[in-house]
mmCIF file of N, CA and C in Angstrom:
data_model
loop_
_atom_site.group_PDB
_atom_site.id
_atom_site.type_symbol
_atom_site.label_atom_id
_atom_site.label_comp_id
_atom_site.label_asym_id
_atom_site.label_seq_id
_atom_site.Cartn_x
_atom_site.Cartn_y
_atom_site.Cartn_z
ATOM 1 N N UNK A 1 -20.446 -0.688 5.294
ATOM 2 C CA UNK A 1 -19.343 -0.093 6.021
ATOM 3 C C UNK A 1 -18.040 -0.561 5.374
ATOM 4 N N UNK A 2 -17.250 0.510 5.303
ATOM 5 C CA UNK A 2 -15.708 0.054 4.566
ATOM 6 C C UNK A 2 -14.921 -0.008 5.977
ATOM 7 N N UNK A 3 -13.772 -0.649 5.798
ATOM 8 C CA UNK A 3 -12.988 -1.197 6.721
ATOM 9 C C UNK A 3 -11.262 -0.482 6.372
ATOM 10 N N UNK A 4 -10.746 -0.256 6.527
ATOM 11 C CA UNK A 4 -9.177 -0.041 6.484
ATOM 12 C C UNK A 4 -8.237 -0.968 6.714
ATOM 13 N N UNK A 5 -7.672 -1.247 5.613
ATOM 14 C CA UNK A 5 -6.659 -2.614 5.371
ATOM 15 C C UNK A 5 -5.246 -1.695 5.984
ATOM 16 N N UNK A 6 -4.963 -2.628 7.311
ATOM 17 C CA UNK A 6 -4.111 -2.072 7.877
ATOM 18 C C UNK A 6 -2.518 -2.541 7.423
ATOM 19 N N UNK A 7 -2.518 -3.386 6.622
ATOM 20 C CA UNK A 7 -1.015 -3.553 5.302
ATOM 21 C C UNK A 7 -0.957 -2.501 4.668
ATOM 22 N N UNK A 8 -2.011 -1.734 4.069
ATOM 23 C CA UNK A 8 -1.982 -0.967 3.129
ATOM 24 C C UNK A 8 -1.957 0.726 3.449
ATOM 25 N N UNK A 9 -2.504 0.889 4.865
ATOM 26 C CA UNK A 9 -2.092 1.961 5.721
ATOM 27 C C UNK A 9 -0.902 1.839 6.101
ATOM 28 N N UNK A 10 -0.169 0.757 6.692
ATOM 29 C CA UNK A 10 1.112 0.748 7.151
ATOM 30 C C UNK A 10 2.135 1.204 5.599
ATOM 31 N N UNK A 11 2.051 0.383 4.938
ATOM 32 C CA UNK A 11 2.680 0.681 3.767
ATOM 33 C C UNK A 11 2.123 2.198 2.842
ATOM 34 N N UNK A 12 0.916 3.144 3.425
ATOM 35 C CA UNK A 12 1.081 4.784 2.965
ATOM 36 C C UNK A 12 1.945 4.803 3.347
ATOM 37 N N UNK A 13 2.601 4.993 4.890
ATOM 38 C CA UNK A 13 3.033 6.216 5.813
ATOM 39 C C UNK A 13 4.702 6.436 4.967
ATOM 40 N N UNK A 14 4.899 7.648 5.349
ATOM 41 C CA UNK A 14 5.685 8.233 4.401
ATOM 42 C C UNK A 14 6.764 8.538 6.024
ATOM 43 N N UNK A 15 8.305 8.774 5.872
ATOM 44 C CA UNK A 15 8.656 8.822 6.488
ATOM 45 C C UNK A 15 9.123 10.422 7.383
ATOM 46 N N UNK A 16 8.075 11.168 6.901
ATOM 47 C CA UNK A 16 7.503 12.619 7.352
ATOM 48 C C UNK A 16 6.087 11.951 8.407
ATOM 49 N N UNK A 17 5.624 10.980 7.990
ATOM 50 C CA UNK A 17 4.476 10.604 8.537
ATOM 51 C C UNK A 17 4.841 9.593 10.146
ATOM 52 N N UNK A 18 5.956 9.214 9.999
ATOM 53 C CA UNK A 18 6.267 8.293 11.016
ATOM 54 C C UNK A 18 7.118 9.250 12.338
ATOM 55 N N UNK A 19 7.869 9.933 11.728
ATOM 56 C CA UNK A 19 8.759 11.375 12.499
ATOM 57 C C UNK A 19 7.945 12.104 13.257
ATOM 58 N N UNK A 20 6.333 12.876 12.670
ATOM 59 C CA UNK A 20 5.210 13.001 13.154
ATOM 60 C C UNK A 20 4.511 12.713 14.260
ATOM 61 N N UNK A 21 4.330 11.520 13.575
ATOM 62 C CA UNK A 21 3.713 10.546 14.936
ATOM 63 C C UNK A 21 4.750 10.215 15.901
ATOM 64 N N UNK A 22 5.673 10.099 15.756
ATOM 65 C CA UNK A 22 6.376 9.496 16.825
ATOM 66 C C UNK A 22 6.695 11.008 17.827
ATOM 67 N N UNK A 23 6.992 11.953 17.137
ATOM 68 C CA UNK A 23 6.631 13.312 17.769
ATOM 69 C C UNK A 23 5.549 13.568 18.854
ATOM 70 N N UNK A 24 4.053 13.264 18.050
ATOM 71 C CA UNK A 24 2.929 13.370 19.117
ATOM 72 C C UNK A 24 3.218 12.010 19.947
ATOM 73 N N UNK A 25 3.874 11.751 19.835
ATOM 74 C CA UNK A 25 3.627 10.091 21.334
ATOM 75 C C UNK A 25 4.759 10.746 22.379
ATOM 76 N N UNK A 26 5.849 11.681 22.045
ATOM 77 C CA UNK A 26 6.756 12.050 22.986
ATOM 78 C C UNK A 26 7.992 12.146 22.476
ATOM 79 N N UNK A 27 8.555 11.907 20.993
ATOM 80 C CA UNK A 27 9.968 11.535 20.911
ATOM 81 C C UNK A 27 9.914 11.640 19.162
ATOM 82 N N UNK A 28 10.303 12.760 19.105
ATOM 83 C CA UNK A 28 10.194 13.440 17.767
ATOM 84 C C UNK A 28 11.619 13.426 17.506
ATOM 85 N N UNK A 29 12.267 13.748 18.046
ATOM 86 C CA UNK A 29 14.194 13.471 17.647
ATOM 87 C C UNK A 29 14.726 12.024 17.522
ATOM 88 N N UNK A 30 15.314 11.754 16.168
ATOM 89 C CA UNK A 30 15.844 10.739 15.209
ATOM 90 C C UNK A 30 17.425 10.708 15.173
ATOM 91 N N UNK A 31 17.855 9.537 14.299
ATOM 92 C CA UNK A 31 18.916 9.648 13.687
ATOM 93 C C UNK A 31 18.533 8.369 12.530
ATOM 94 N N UNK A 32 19.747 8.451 11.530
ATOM 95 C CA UNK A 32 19.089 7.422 10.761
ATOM 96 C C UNK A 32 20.839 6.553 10.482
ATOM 97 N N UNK A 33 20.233 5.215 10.556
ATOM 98 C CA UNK A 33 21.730 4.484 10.419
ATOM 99 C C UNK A 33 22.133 4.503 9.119
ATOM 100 N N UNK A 34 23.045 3.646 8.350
ATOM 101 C CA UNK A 34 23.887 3.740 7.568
ATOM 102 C C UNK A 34 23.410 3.334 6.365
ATOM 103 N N UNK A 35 21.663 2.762 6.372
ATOM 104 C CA UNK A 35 20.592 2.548 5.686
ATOM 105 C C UNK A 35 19.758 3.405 5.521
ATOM 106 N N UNK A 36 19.889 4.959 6.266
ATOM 107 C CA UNK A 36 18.423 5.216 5.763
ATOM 108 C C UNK A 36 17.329 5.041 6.884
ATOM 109 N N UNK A 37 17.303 3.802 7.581
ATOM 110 C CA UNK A 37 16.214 3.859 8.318
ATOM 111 C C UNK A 37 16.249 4.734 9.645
ATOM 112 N N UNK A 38 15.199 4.859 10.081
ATOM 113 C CA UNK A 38 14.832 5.828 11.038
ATOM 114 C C UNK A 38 15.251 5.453 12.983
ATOM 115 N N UNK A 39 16.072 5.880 13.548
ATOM 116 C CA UNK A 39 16.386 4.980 14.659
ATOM 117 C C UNK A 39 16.132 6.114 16.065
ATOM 118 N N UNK A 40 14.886 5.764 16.693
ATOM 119 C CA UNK A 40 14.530 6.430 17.659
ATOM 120 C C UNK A 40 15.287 5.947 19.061
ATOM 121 N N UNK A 41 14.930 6.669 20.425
ATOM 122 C CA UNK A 41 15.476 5.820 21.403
ATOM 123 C C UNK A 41 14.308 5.047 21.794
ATOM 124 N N UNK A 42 14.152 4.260 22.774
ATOM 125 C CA UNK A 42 13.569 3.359 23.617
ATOM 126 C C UNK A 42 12.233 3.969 24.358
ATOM 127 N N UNK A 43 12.272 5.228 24.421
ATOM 128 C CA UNK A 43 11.402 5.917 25.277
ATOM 129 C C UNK A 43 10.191 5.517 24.188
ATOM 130 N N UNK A 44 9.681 5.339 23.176
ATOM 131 C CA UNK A 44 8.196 4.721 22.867
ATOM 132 C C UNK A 44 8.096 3.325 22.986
ATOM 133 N N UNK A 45 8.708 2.690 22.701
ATOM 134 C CA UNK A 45 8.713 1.262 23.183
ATOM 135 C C UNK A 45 8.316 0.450 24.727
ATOM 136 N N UNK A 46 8.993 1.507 25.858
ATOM 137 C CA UNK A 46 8.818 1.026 26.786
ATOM 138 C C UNK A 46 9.082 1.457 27.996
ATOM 139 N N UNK A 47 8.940 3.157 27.576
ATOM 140 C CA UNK A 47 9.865 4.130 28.826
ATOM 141 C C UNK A 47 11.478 3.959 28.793
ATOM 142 N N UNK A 48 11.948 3.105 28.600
ATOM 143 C CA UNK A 48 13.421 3.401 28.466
ATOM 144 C C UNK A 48 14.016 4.195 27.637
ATOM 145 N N UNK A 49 15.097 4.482 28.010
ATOM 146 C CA UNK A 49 15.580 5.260 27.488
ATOM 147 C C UNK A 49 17.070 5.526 26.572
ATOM 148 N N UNK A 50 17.253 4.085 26.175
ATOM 149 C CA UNK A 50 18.376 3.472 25.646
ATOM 150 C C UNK A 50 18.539 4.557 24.237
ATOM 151 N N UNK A 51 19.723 5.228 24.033
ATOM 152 C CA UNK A 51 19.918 6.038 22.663
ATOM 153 C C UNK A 51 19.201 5.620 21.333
ATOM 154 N N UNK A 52 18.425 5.130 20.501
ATOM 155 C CA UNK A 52 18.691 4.966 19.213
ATOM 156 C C UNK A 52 18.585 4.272 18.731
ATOM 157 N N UNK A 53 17.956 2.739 19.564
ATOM 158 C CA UNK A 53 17.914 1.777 19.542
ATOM 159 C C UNK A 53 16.799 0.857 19.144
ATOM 160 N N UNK A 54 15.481 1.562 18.941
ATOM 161 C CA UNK A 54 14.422 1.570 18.239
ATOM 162 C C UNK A 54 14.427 1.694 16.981
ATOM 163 N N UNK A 55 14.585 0.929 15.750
ATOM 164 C CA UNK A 55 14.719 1.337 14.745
ATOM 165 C C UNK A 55 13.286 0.953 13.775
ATOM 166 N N UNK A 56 13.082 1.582 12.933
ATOM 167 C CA UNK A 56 11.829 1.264 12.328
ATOM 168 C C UNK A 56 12.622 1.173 10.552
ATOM 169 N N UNK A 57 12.104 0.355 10.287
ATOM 170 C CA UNK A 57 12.286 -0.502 8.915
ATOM 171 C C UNK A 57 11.445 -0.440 7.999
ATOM 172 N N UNK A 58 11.135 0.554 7.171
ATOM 173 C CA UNK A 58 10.164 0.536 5.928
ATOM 174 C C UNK A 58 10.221 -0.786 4.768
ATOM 175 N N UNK A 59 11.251 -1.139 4.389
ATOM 176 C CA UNK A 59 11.267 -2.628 4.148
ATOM 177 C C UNK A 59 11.963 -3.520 4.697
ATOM 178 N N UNK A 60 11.651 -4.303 5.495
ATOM 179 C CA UNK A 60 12.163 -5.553 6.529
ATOM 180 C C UNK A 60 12.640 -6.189 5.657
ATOM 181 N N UNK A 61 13.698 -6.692 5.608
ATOM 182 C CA UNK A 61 14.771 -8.202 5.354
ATOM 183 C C UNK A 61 13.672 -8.780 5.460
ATOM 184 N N UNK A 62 13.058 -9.596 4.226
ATOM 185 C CA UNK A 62 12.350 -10.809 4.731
ATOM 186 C C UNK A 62 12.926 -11.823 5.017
ATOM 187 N N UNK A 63 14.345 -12.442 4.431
ATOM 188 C CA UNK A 63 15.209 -13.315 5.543
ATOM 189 C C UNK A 63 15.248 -12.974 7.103
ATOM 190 N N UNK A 64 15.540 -12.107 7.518
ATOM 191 C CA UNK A 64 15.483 -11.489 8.518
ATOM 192 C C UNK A 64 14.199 -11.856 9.172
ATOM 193 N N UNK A 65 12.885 -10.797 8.875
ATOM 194 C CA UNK A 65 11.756 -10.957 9.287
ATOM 195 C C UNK A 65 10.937 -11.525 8.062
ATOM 196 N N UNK A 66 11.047 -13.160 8.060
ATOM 197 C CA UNK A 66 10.003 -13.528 6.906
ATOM 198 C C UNK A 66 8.895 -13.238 7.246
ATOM 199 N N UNK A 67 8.163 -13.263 8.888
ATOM 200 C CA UNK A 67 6.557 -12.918 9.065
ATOM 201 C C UNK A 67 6.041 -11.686 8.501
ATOM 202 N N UNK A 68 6.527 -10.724 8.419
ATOM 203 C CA UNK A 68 6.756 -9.581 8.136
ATOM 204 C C UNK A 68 6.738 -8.959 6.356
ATOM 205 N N UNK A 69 5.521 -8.426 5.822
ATOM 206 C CA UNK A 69 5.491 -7.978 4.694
ATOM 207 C C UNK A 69 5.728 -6.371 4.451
ATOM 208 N N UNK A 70 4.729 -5.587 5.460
ATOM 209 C CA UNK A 70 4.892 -4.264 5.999
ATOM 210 C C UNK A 70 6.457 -3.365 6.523
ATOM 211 N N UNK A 71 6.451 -2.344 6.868
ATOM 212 C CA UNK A 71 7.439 -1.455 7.469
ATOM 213 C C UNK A 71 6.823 -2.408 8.887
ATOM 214 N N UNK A 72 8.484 -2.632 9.446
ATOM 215 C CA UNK A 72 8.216 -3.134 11.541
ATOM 216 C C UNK A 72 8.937 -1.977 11.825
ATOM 217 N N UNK A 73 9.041 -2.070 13.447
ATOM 218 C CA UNK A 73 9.664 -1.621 14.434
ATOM 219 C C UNK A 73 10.631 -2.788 15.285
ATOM 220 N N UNK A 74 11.682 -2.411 14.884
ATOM 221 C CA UNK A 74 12.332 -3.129 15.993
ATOM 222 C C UNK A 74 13.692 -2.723 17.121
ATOM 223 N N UNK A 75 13.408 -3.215 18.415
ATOM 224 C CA UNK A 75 13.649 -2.361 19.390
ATOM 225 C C UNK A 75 15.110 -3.744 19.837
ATOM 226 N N UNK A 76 16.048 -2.682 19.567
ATOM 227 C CA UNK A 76 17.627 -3.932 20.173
ATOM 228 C C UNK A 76 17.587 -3.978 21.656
ATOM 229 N N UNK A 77 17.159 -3.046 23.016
ATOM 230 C CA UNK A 77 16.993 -3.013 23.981
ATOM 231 C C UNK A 77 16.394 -4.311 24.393
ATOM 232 N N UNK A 78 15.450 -4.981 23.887
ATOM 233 C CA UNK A 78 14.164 -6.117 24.125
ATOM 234 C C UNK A 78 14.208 -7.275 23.369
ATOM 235 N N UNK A 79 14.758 -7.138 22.034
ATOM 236 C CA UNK A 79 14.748 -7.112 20.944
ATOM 237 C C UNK A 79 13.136 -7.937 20.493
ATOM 238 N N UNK A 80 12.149 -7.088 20.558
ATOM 239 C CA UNK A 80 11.061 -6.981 20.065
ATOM 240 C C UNK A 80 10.919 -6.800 18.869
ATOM 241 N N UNK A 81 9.725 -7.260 17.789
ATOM 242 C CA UNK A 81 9.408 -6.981 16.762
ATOM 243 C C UNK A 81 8.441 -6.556 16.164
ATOM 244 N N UNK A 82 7.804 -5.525 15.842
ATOM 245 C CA UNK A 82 6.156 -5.529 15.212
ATOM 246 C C UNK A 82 6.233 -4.577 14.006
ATOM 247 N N UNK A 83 4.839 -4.695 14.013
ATOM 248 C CA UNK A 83 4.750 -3.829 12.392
ATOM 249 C C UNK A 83 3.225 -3.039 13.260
ATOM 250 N N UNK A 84 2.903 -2.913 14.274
ATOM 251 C CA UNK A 84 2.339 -1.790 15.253
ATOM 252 C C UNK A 84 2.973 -0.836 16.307
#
């Protein structure tokens, strides 16, 4: 049985692929900050509904997030961090 290296899935997704998905979960409308990255509202994170504030990071600051090798998500509402 083969297994799926989930670093290496996180690091396919293409950012047609993340717009997508975040579409089928409920919240397909974006904006992108002054980087490029992709900044949803709050409504996948946690039902809220804070503007824009969800941002997802294809390469994380590793100063920033040294745990972090993958694209995260991080939500300023909570200020939560993951790379799920």
């Amino acid at each position: 049985m083969s297994y799926i290296n989930k670093d290496e899935l996180l690091n396919s997704l293409t950012e047609e692929d993340i717009v997508n998905i975040c579409a089928e979960l409920g919240n397909g409308e974006y904006k992108k900050d002054s980087n490029g990255n992709l900044m949803f509202n709050t409504f996948l994170c946690h039902r809220g509904d804070s503007p824009h504030k969800l941002i997802y990071y294809p390469h994380p600051n590793t100063e920033m997030y040294p745990n972090h090798k993958t694209p995260i998500w991080h939500c300023y509402t909570c200020s939560r961090t993951t790379d799920t």
